[in-house]
CSV table of C-alpha atoms and ligand atoms in Angstrom, one decimal:
chain,number,residue,atom,x,y,z
A,20,MET,CA,0.1,11.2,-14.9
A,21,ASP,CA,2.3,14.0,-16.2
A,22,PRO,CA,1.0,17.5,-15.3
A,23,ALA,CA,-1.1,17.6,-18.5
A,24,ARG,CA,-2.6,14.1,-17.8
A,25,GLN,CA,-1.8,13.2,-21.4
A,26,VAL,CA,-2.9,10.0,-23.0
A,27,LEU,CA,-0.5,9.3,-25.9
A,28,THR,CA,-1.9,7.2,-28.7
A,29,ASP,CA,0.6,5.3,-30.8
A,30,GLY,CA,3.3,6.3,-28.4
A,31,ALA,CA,6.8,5.1,-27.8
A,32,LEU,CA,8.8,5.0,-24.6
A,33,VAL,CA,12.5,4.5,-24.2
A,34,TYR,CA,14.3,3.6,-21.0
A,35,GLU,CA,18.0,3.2,-20.3
A,36,GLY,CA,19.8,2.5,-17.1
A,37,GLY,CA,16.5,2.1,-15.2
A,38,ARG,CA,15.2,5.5,-16.2
A,39,ILE,CA,12.8,6.8,-18.8
A,40,VAL,CA,14.9,8.8,-21.3
A,41,TRP,CA,12.3,9.6,-24.0
A,42,LEU,CA,8.6,9.3,-24.6
A,43,GLY,CA,6.3,10.7,-27.2
A,44,PRO,CA,4.5,9.9,-30.4
A,45,ALA,CA,6.2,6.9,-32.0
A,46,ARG,CA,6.6,8.8,-35.3
A,47,GLU,CA,8.8,11.3,-33.5
A,48,LEU,CA,11.1,8.7,-32.0
A,49,PRO,CA,14.6,10.1,-32.4
A,50,GLN,CA,17.0,8.5,-34.9
A,51,LEU,CA,19.3,7.6,-32.0
A,52,TYR,CA,16.7,5.0,-30.6
A,53,ARG,CA,15.4,3.6,-33.9
A,54,HIS,CA,17.6,0.6,-33.9
A,55,ALA,CA,17.6,-0.1,-30.1
A,56,PRO,CA,16.2,-3.4,-28.9
A,57,SER,CA,12.4,-2.9,-28.8
A,58,THR,CA,9.1,-4.5,-27.9
A,59,SER,CA,6.0,-3.8,-29.9
A,60,LEU,CA,3.0,-3.4,-27.6
A,61,SER,CA,0.1,-2.7,-30.0
A,62,GLY,CA,-3.3,-3.1,-28.3
A,63,ARG,CA,-1.7,-2.5,-24.9
A,64,VAL,CA,-1.6,0.5,-22.5
A,65,ILE,CA,1.5,1.5,-20.6
A,66,LEU,CA,0.9,3.1,-17.2
A,67,PRO,CA,3.1,4.2,-14.3
A,68,GLY,CA,3.5,1.3,-11.8
A,69,PHE,CA,1.0,1.3,-9.0
A,70,VAL,CA,2.1,2.4,-5.5
A,71,ASN,CA,0.4,0.3,-2.9
A,72,LEU,CA,0.7,2.8,0.0
A,73,HIS,CA,-0.4,0.6,2.9
A,74,THR,CA,-0.3,-3.1,3.1
A,75,HIS,CA,0.7,-6.1,5.2
A,76,ALA,CA,1.8,-8.6,2.6
A,77,ALA,CA,2.1,-11.4,5.1
A,78,LEU,CA,-1.5,-11.1,6.1
A,79,VAL,CA,-2.4,-13.3,3.1
A,80,ILE,CA,-2.4,-15.9,5.9
A,81,LEU,CA,-5.9,-14.7,6.8
A,82,ARG,CA,-7.3,-14.8,3.2
A,83,GLY,CA,-10.8,-16.0,2.9
A,84,ILE,CA,-11.3,-16.1,6.7
A,85,GLY,CA,-10.3,-12.6,7.9
A,86,ASP,CA,-12.4,-11.0,5.2
A,87,ASP,CA,-15.5,-11.8,7.1
A,88,LEU,CA,-14.3,-11.1,10.7
A,89,GLY,CA,-15.0,-7.3,10.6
A,90,VAL,CA,-12.7,-4.4,11.6
A,91,ALA,CA,-9.0,-5.1,11.9
A,92,PRO,CA,-9.3,-8.9,11.7
A,93,ALA,CA,-5.5,-9.3,12.2
A,94,TYR,CA,-6.1,-8.5,15.9
A,95,SER,CA,-9.0,-10.9,16.4
A,96,PRO,CA,-8.3,-13.5,19.1
A,97,LYS,CA,-9.6,-16.1,16.6
A,98,VAL,CA,-6.8,-15.7,14.1
A,99,PRO,CA,-3.0,-16.6,13.9
A,100,GLN,CA,-1.8,-13.2,15.1
A,101,GLY,CA,1.7,-11.9,14.3
A,102,VAL,CA,3.3,-13.2,17.5
A,103,PHE,CA,2.4,-16.8,16.5
A,104,LEU,CA,4.3,-16.4,13.3
A,105,SER,CA,8.0,-17.3,13.0
A,106,PRO,CA,10.4,-15.1,10.9
A,107,GLU,CA,10.3,-17.9,8.3
A,108,ASP,CA,6.5,-17.8,8.2
A,109,VAL,CA,6.6,-14.0,7.6
A,110,TYR,CA,9.2,-14.4,4.9
A,111,CYS,CA,7.1,-17.0,3.1
A,112,PHE,CA,3.8,-15.1,3.4
A,113,SER,CA,5.5,-11.9,2.3
A,114,LEU,CA,6.8,-13.6,-0.8
A,115,LEU,CA,3.2,-14.8,-1.6
A,116,GLY,CA,1.7,-11.3,-0.9
A,117,GLY,CA,4.5,-9.7,-2.9
A,118,LEU,CA,4.0,-12.0,-5.8
A,119,GLU,CA,0.3,-11.1,-5.8
A,120,ALA,CA,1.1,-7.4,-5.7
A,121,LEU,CA,3.6,-7.7,-8.6
A,122,ARG,CA,1.3,-9.8,-10.7
A,123,PHE,CA,-1.4,-7.1,-10.5
A,124,GLY,CA,0.9,-4.2,-11.4
A,125,THR,CA,2.2,-2.9,-8.1
A,126,THR,CA,5.8,-1.7,-8.5
A,127,CYS,CA,6.2,0.1,-5.1
A,128,ILE,CA,4.8,-1.5,-1.9
A,129,VAL,CA,4.6,0.1,1.5
A,130,ASP,CA,4.5,-2.7,4.1
A,131,ASN,CA,4.2,-2.7,7.9
A,132,TYR,CA,4.4,-5.9,9.9
A,133,ILE,CA,6.4,-7.8,12.5
A,134,TYR,CA,9.8,-9.2,11.4
A,135,ALA,CA,10.0,-6.5,8.8
A,136,ASP,CA,13.6,-7.7,8.1
A,137,GLN,CA,12.0,-10.8,6.5
A,138,VAL,CA,9.4,-8.7,4.7
A,139,ALA,CA,12.2,-6.6,3.2
A,140,GLN,CA,14.1,-9.7,2.2
A,141,ALA,CA,11.1,-11.2,0.4
A,142,LEU,CA,10.1,-8.0,-1.4
A,143,ALA,CA,13.7,-7.2,-2.4
A,144,GLU,CA,14.1,-10.7,-3.8
A,145,LEU,CA,11.0,-10.2,-6.0
A,146,GLY,CA,12.5,-7.1,-7.5
A,147,LEU,CA,9.8,-4.8,-6.0
A,148,ARG,CA,10.4,-1.3,-4.8
A,149,ALA,CA,9.4,-1.3,-1.2
A,150,VAL,CA,9.1,0.9,1.9
A,151,VAL,CA,9.2,-1.3,5.0
A,152,SER,CA,8.6,-0.7,8.7
A,153,GLU,CA,8.2,-2.8,11.9
A,154,ARG,CA,4.8,-2.8,13.6
A,155,LEU,CA,5.4,-0.8,16.8
A,156,HIS,CA,3.1,-1.0,19.8
A,157,ASP,CA,3.6,-1.1,23.6
A,158,ALA,CA,0.0,-2.2,24.2
A,159,ASP,CA,-0.7,-5.9,24.6
A,160,LEU,CA,-2.6,-6.6,21.4
A,161,PHE,CA,-4.3,-9.7,22.8
A,162,LEU,CA,-6.2,-7.5,25.3
A,163,VAL,CA,-7.1,-4.7,22.9
A,164,PRO,CA,-10.1,-6.5,21.3
A,165,GLU,CA,-11.6,-6.7,24.8
A,166,GLY,CA,-11.1,-2.9,25.2
A,167,ARG,CA,-8.2,-3.4,27.7
A,168,TYR,CA,-5.0,-1.4,27.2
A,169,GLU,CA,-2.0,-2.6,29.1
A,170,PHE,CA,1.3,-1.0,28.1
A,171,GLU,CA,4.7,-2.5,28.7
A,172,THR,CA,7.8,-0.4,28.2
A,173,ALA,CA,10.0,-3.4,27.4
A,174,ARG,CA,7.7,-4.6,24.6
A,175,GLY,CA,7.8,-1.2,22.9
A,176,ALA,CA,11.5,-0.8,23.3
A,177,ALA,CA,12.3,-4.2,21.8
A,178,LEU,CA,10.2,-3.5,18.8
A,179,LEU,CA,11.6,0.0,18.3
A,180,ALA,CA,15.1,-1.4,18.5
A,181,ARG,CA,14.2,-3.9,15.8
A,182,ASN,CA,12.8,-1.1,13.6
A,183,LEU,CA,16.0,0.9,14.0
A,184,ASP,CA,18.1,-2.2,13.1
A,185,LEU,CA,15.8,-2.5,10.0
A,186,ILE,CA,16.6,1.1,9.0
A,187,ALA,CA,20.3,0.6,9.5
A,188,LYS,CA,20.3,-2.6,7.4
A,189,TRP,CA,17.8,-1.8,4.6
A,190,GLU,CA,17.6,2.0,4.0
A,191,GLY,CA,18.8,2.4,0.4
A,192,ALA,CA,19.5,-1.3,-0.1
A,193,ALA,CA,18.9,-3.5,-3.2
A,194,GLY,CA,20.2,-0.8,-5.6
A,195,GLY,CA,18.2,1.9,-3.8
A,196,ARG,CA,14.9,0.0,-4.2
A,197,ILE,CA,14.3,-0.5,-0.5
A,198,HIS,CA,13.4,2.3,1.9
A,199,THR,CA,12.4,2.3,5.5
A,200,ARG,CA,10.1,4.0,8.0
A,201,LEU,CA,9.0,3.8,11.5
A,202,GLY,CA,5.7,2.1,12.0
A,203,PRO,CA,3.7,3.2,15.1
A,204,HIS,CA,0.7,0.9,14.8
A,205,ALA,CA,-2.1,3.2,16.0
A,206,PRO,CA,-2.8,6.0,18.4
A,207,ASP,CA,-4.6,3.6,20.8
A,208,THR,CA,-2.0,0.7,20.8
A,209,CYS,CA,0.9,3.1,21.5
A,210,SER,CA,1.1,5.0,24.8
A,211,PRO,CA,1.8,8.8,24.5
A,212,ALA,CA,5.3,8.3,26.0
A,213,TYR,CA,6.0,5.6,23.4
A,214,LEU,CA,4.7,7.8,20.5
A,215,GLU,CA,7.0,10.6,21.7
A,216,GLN,CA,9.9,8.2,21.7
A,217,ILE,CA,9.1,7.1,18.1
A,218,ARG,CA,8.8,10.7,16.9
A,219,GLN,CA,12.3,11.4,18.3
A,220,ALA,CA,13.7,8.2,16.8
A,221,GLY,CA,12.3,9.3,13.4
A,222,GLU,CA,13.8,12.7,13.6
A,223,GLN,CA,17.2,11.2,14.5
A,224,ALA,CA,17.1,8.6,11.8
A,225,HIS,CA,15.7,11.0,9.2
A,226,VAL,CA,12.8,8.6,8.2
A,227,GLY,CA,9.1,9.1,8.0
A,228,TYR,CA,6.3,7.2,9.7
A,229,VAL,CA,3.3,5.0,8.8
A,230,THR,CA,0.4,4.4,11.0
A,231,HIS,CA,-3.3,3.5,11.2
A,232,LEU,CA,-5.5,6.5,12.2
A,233,ALA,CA,-9.1,6.7,13.2
A,234,GLN,CA,-9.6,3.1,12.1
A,235,SER,CA,-12.2,2.0,14.7
A,236,ARG,CA,-14.7,3.3,17.1
A,237,ARG,CA,-12.8,1.5,19.9
A,238,GLU,CA,-9.7,3.6,19.0
A,239,VAL,CA,-11.7,6.8,19.1
A,240,ALA,CA,-13.3,6.0,22.4
A,241,GLN,CA,-9.9,5.0,23.9
A,242,ILE,CA,-8.1,8.2,22.9
A,243,ALA,CA,-11.1,10.3,24.1
A,244,ALA,CA,-10.8,8.6,27.5
A,245,ARG,CA,-7.0,8.7,27.6
A,246,ALA,CA,-6.4,12.2,26.3
A,247,GLY,CA,-9.7,13.9,25.8
A,248,GLN,CA,-8.9,14.2,22.1
A,249,SER,CA,-9.6,12.7,18.7
A,250,PRO,CA,-6.9,10.3,17.5
A,251,ALA,CA,-5.8,12.9,14.9
A,252,ALA,CA,-5.6,15.7,17.5
A,253,HIS,CA,-3.7,13.3,19.7
A,254,LEU,CA,-1.0,12.7,17.1
A,255,GLU,CA,-0.8,16.4,16.3
A,256,THR,CA,-0.2,17.2,20.0
A,257,LEU,CA,2.6,14.6,20.0
A,258,GLY,CA,4.2,16.2,16.9
A,259,LEU,CA,3.4,13.2,14.7
A,260,LEU,CA,1.2,14.8,12.1
A,261,GLY,CA,2.9,16.3,9.0
A,262,PRO,CA,4.1,15.5,5.5
A,263,GLN,CA,6.4,12.7,6.9
A,264,MET,CA,3.4,10.8,8.3
A,265,ILE,CA,1.3,8.4,6.1
A,266,ALA,CA,-2.0,7.8,7.9
A,267,GLY,CA,-4.1,4.8,6.9
A,268,HIS,CA,-7.9,4.6,7.1
A,269,CYS,CA,-9.0,8.0,8.5
A,270,ILE,CA,-12.6,6.8,8.8
A,271,TYR,CA,-13.8,8.3,12.0
A,272,ILE,CA,-12.7,11.9,11.6
A,273,GLU,CA,-14.7,15.1,12.3
A,274,GLU,CA,-14.6,18.4,10.5
A,275,ASP,CA,-11.8,19.8,12.6
A,276,ASP,CA,-9.7,16.7,12.0
A,277,LYS,CA,-10.1,17.1,8.3
A,278,GLN,CA,-8.7,20.6,8.6
A,279,ARG,CA,-6.0,19.3,10.9
A,280,LEU,CA,-4.9,16.7,8.4
A,281,ALA,CA,-4.9,19.4,5.6
A,282,GLN,CA,-3.1,22.1,7.5
A,283,THR,CA,-0.3,19.7,8.7
A,284,GLN,CA,0.0,18.2,5.2
A,285,THR,CA,-0.4,14.8,6.6
A,286,GLN,CA,-0.5,12.1,3.9
A,287,VAL,CA,-3.7,10.0,3.9
A,288,VAL,CA,-4.0,6.5,2.4
A,289,HIS,CA,-7.5,5.4,1.4
A,290,LEU,CA,-8.0,1.7,2.1
A,291,SER,CA,-11.2,1.5,0.1
A,292,GLY,CA,-11.5,-2.3,-0.1
A,293,SER,CA,-10.4,-3.1,3.4
A,294,ASN,CA,-12.7,-0.4,4.9
A,295,ALA,CA,-15.6,-1.7,2.8
A,296,LYS,CA,-15.2,-5.3,4.0
A,297,GLY,CA,-15.4,-3.9,7.5
A,298,GLY,CA,-18.6,-2.0,6.6
A,299,MET,CA,-17.0,1.5,6.6
A,300,MET,CA,-16.4,4.4,4.3
A,301,ALA,CA,-13.8,7.1,4.8
A,302,PRO,CA,-14.6,10.7,3.8
A,303,ILE,CA,-12.0,10.8,1.0
A,304,ARG,CA,-13.8,13.3,-1.2
A,305,ASP,CA,-13.9,15.9,1.7
A,306,LEU,CA,-10.2,15.3,2.5
A,307,ARG,CA,-9.3,15.7,-1.1
A,308,ASP,CA,-11.3,18.9,-1.5
A,309,GLY,CA,-9.6,20.2,1.6
A,310,GLY,CA,-6.2,19.8,-0.1
A,311,VAL,CA,-5.0,16.5,1.5
A,312,ASN,CA,-2.8,14.3,-0.7
A,313,ILE,CA,-4.4,10.9,-1.0
A,314,GLY,CA,-2.8,7.6,-1.9
A,315,LEU,CA,-4.4,4.1,-2.2
A,316,GLY,CA,-3.6,0.9,-0.5
A,317,THR,CA,-5.0,-2.6,-0.3
A,318,ASP,CA,-4.4,-3.3,3.4
A,319,ASN,CA,-5.1,-7.0,4.3
A,320,MET,CA,-5.5,-10.1,2.3
A,321,ALA,CA,-5.7,-8.5,-1.2
A,322,GLY,CA,-3.2,-7.0,-3.6
A,323,ASP,CA,-5.2,-5.8,-6.6
A,324,MET,CA,-4.8,-2.0,-7.0
A,325,ILE,CA,-7.2,-1.9,-9.9
A,326,GLU,CA,-9.9,-3.3,-7.6
A,327,VAL,CA,-9.2,-0.7,-4.9
A,328,MET,CA,-9.2,2.1,-7.5
A,329,ARG,CA,-12.7,1.0,-8.6
A,330,LEU,CA,-13.9,0.7,-5.0
A,331,ALA,CA,-12.5,4.2,-4.3
A,332,VAL,CA,-14.7,5.6,-7.1
A,333,CYS,CA,-17.8,3.6,-6.1
A,334,ILE,CA,-17.4,4.4,-2.4
A,335,ALA,CA,-17.0,8.1,-2.9
A,336,ARG,CA,-20.1,8.1,-5.1
A,337,MET,CA,-22.1,6.1,-2.6
A,338,ARG,CA,-21.0,8.1,0.4
A,339,GLY,CA,-21.9,11.4,-1.2
A,340,GLU,CA,-24.9,10.0,-3.1
A,341,ASP,CA,-23.2,11.8,-6.0
A,342,ASN,CA,-22.3,10.0,-9.2
A,343,GLN,CA,-19.6,12.6,-9.9
A,344,ALA,CA,-17.9,12.5,-6.5
A,345,LEU,CA,-14.8,10.9,-7.9
A,346,TRP,CA,-13.6,10.0,-11.4
A,347,ALA,CA,-11.5,7.2,-12.8
A,348,LEU,CA,-8.6,9.6,-13.4
A,349,ASP,CA,-8.7,10.7,-9.8
A,350,ALA,CA,-8.4,7.1,-8.6
A,351,LEU,CA,-5.5,6.5,-11.0
A,352,GLU,CA,-3.8,9.6,-9.7
A,353,MET,CA,-4.2,8.4,-6.1
A,354,ALA,CA,-2.8,4.9,-7.0
A,355,THR,CA,0.3,6.3,-8.7
A,356,LEU,CA,1.4,10.0,-8.2
A,357,GLY,CA,-0.6,10.3,-4.9
A,358,GLY,CA,1.3,7.4,-3.4
A,359,ALA,CA,4.6,8.7,-4.8
A,360,ARG,CA,4.0,12.2,-3.3
A,361,ALA,CA,3.1,10.6,0.1
A,362,LEU,CA,6.5,8.9,0.1
A,363,GLY,CA,8.3,12.1,-1.0
A,364,MET,CA,9.3,10.1,-4.1
A,365,GLU,CA,7.3,12.1,-6.8
A,366,ALA,CA,10.5,13.1,-8.5
A,367,GLU,CA,11.4,9.4,-9.1
A,368,ILE,CA,8.2,7.5,-9.6
A,369,GLY,CA,4.4,7.9,-10.0
A,370,SER,CA,4.2,9.1,-13.6
A,371,LEU,CA,5.7,8.4,-17.0
A,372,GLU,CA,8.0,11.3,-17.5
A,373,VAL,CA,11.6,11.6,-18.8
A,374,GLY,CA,14.1,11.3,-15.9
A,375,LYS,CA,11.8,9.1,-13.7
A,376,ARG,CA,12.5,5.5,-12.9
A,377,ALA,CA,11.2,3.0,-15.5
A,378,ASP,CA,8.5,1.5,-13.2
A,379,LEU,CA,6.0,0.4,-15.8
A,380,VAL,CA,2.8,-1.6,-16.1
A,381,VAL,CA,1.6,-2.9,-19.4
A,382,ILE,CA,-2.1,-3.8,-19.6
A,383,ASP,CA,-3.5,-5.9,-22.4
A,384,PHE,CA,-6.6,-4.2,-23.7
A,385,ARG,CA,-7.2,-6.8,-26.4
A,386,GLN,CA,-10.0,-8.4,-24.4
A,387,PRO,CA,-13.8,-8.4,-24.6
A,388,HIS,CA,-14.2,-6.6,-21.3
A,389,LEU,CA,-11.9,-3.7,-22.2
A,390,MET,CA,-13.1,-3.0,-25.8
A,391,PRO,CA,-14.0,-0.7,-27.5
A,392,VAL,CA,-11.5,1.8,-26.2
A,393,PHE,CA,-12.1,5.6,-26.2
A,394,ASP,CA,-11.0,6.5,-22.7
A,395,PRO,CA,-8.5,3.8,-21.6
A,396,VAL,CA,-8.4,5.2,-18.0
A,397,ALA,CA,-12.1,4.8,-17.6
A,398,ASN,CA,-12.1,1.4,-19.1
A,399,LEU,CA,-9.3,0.2,-16.8
A,400,ILE,CA,-10.8,1.6,-13.6
A,401,HIS,CA,-14.4,0.6,-14.2
A,402,ASN,CA,-13.8,-2.7,-16.0
A,403,GLY,CA,-10.2,-3.8,-15.5
A,404,LEU,CA,-8.9,-6.7,-13.5
A,405,GLY,CA,-5.5,-7.1,-11.9
A,406,SER,CA,-5.0,-10.1,-14.1
A,407,ASP,CA,-5.2,-7.9,-17.2
A,408,VAL,CA,-1.6,-6.8,-16.3
A,409,GLU,CA,0.7,-8.4,-18.9
A,410,GLN,CA,4.1,-6.9,-18.1
A,411,VAL,CA,5.6,-5.2,-15.0
A,412,TYR,CA,9.0,-3.4,-14.9
A,413,VAL,CA,10.8,-2.0,-11.9
A,414,ASP,CA,13.8,0.2,-12.7
A,415,GLY,CA,13.5,-1.1,-16.3
A,416,GLU,CA,13.8,-4.7,-15.1
A,417,LEU,CA,11.1,-6.9,-16.6
A,418,LEU,CA,9.7,-8.8,-13.7
A,419,VAL,CA,6.3,-10.1,-15.1
A,420,GLU,CA,6.0,-11.2,-18.7
A,421,ASN,CA,2.8,-12.5,-20.2
A,422,GLY,CA,1.4,-12.6,-16.7
A,423,ARG,CA,4.2,-14.9,-15.4
A,424,PHE,CA,7.0,-14.2,-13.0
A,425,ARG,CA,10.5,-14.1,-14.6
A,426,GLN,CA,12.6,-14.2,-11.4
A,427,ILE,CA,10.8,-16.8,-9.3
A,428,GLU,CA,8.6,-19.9,-9.5
A,429,ALA,CA,5.3,-19.1,-7.8
A,430,GLY,CA,4.3,-22.8,-7.4
A,431,PRO,CA,6.6,-23.7,-4.6
A,432,VAL,CA,5.9,-20.4,-2.7
A,433,MET,CA,2.1,-21.1,-2.9
A,434,ALA,CA,2.5,-24.7,-1.7
A,435,GLU,CA,4.7,-23.7,1.2
A,436,ALA,CA,2.3,-20.9,2.2
A,437,GLN,CA,-0.6,-23.3,2.1
A,438,ALA,CA,1.3,-25.7,4.4
A,439,ARG,CA,2.4,-23.1,6.8
A,440,ALA,CA,-1.0,-21.5,7.0
A,441,THR,CA,-2.6,-24.9,7.6
A,442,THR,CA,-0.2,-25.5,10.5
A,443,LEU,CA,-0.8,-22.1,12.0
A,444,TRP,CA,-4.6,-22.3,11.8
A,445,ALA,CA,-4.6,-25.8,13.2
A,446,ALA,CA,-2.5,-24.7,16.2
A,447,LEU,CA,-5.4,-22.4,17.1
A,448,GLY,CA,-7.8,-25.3,17.1
A,449,GLY,CA,-9.1,-24.7,13.5
A,450,LEU,CA,-10.9,-22.0,11.6
A,451,PRO,CA,-13.4,-19.7,13.4
A,452,THR,CA,-17.0,-20.5,12.9
A,453,ARG,CA,-19.2,-17.9,11.3
A,454,SER,CA,-22.8,-17.2,11.8
A,455,VAL,CA,-24.1,-17.2,8.2
B,16,ZN,ZN1,-3.4,-1.8,7.9
């Protein structure tokens, strides 16, 4: 992912103090490094770590059920919604979601959920790089699925105060691995006055924002009724579009919205898998052609960035009925440098270049589904699996080795998550029935 998009064969990479200090053909390795401790990785491919630009790690609680509940399943009245979860639940599920992300090669995760303090704690303990925010809304989320919007100032204020505490506590924490943002949930679930307040808070705290934008027809209809605008135009009016905003989904956008996102340099995150499960496709090729920076995210109940890269390619090709609409390398760029740019962290992460952080993923290509190799990027995106990740490093720290976690035992986390999820679903009277 360097500017020349080089693929080095028989390469060597040297890191020191958490940063890449040299990379190039192995035969040119400087004498200085010849006797340094080293690992031979023949048959493997080293990539920049993946940046999962939009997720809610704790929503693993909905896995296998929410996947079939349509758009934004986390707000369905049939599921254990965030307010039913304790901070301890959020911590446990975030550990599980974070383990999944790490196992599949994510080194930087952008998470938005309630009790973000616990999310930050879990992700920091796992050694991940993370950007966290509290889920901010002043609408009553229980009523939104019925199309009813009731705003309560006290609810919004309490959540905003919690997000500001998060920023004070976590910005730059864990050796600089943790960063913070403000997380206005969506244009429809935040009143205009509340969005204005959030914008001002972001300017004062010098942090950016993450949100969901043009995610559902209900949101579009609500903003049309409330403001006579599209959701993107609404955010622009309130001063919330711009390079500091990372907008997830962007499905229901018209031509003028595409220009609006490009002109304001708003960052867009393509949630290819999550959109597809809800039966939707975002116009990512158009946005990209218009000059919008695009990152990739897994959103709910999944953490495999290789899968969402493949889905991004397939969906762009399906949507345009054009088998050249997006290439493997485009998807890899979105999943690495695109995400880094969106975060304003492209000088630090997103590519393998001297001076950047040693956030590395090692993929084992010595497997039937990845051989023969001529174009490793195409093999990875079209045929790779998250489980092909063999090693993961953040800041030069080896966190996954031979597919196993070095810092933490996954067994007890999985057992506790199963127990907590069982209790939470049982409290709702059991799992929702599906018409199959
Ligand atoms: Zn989301």
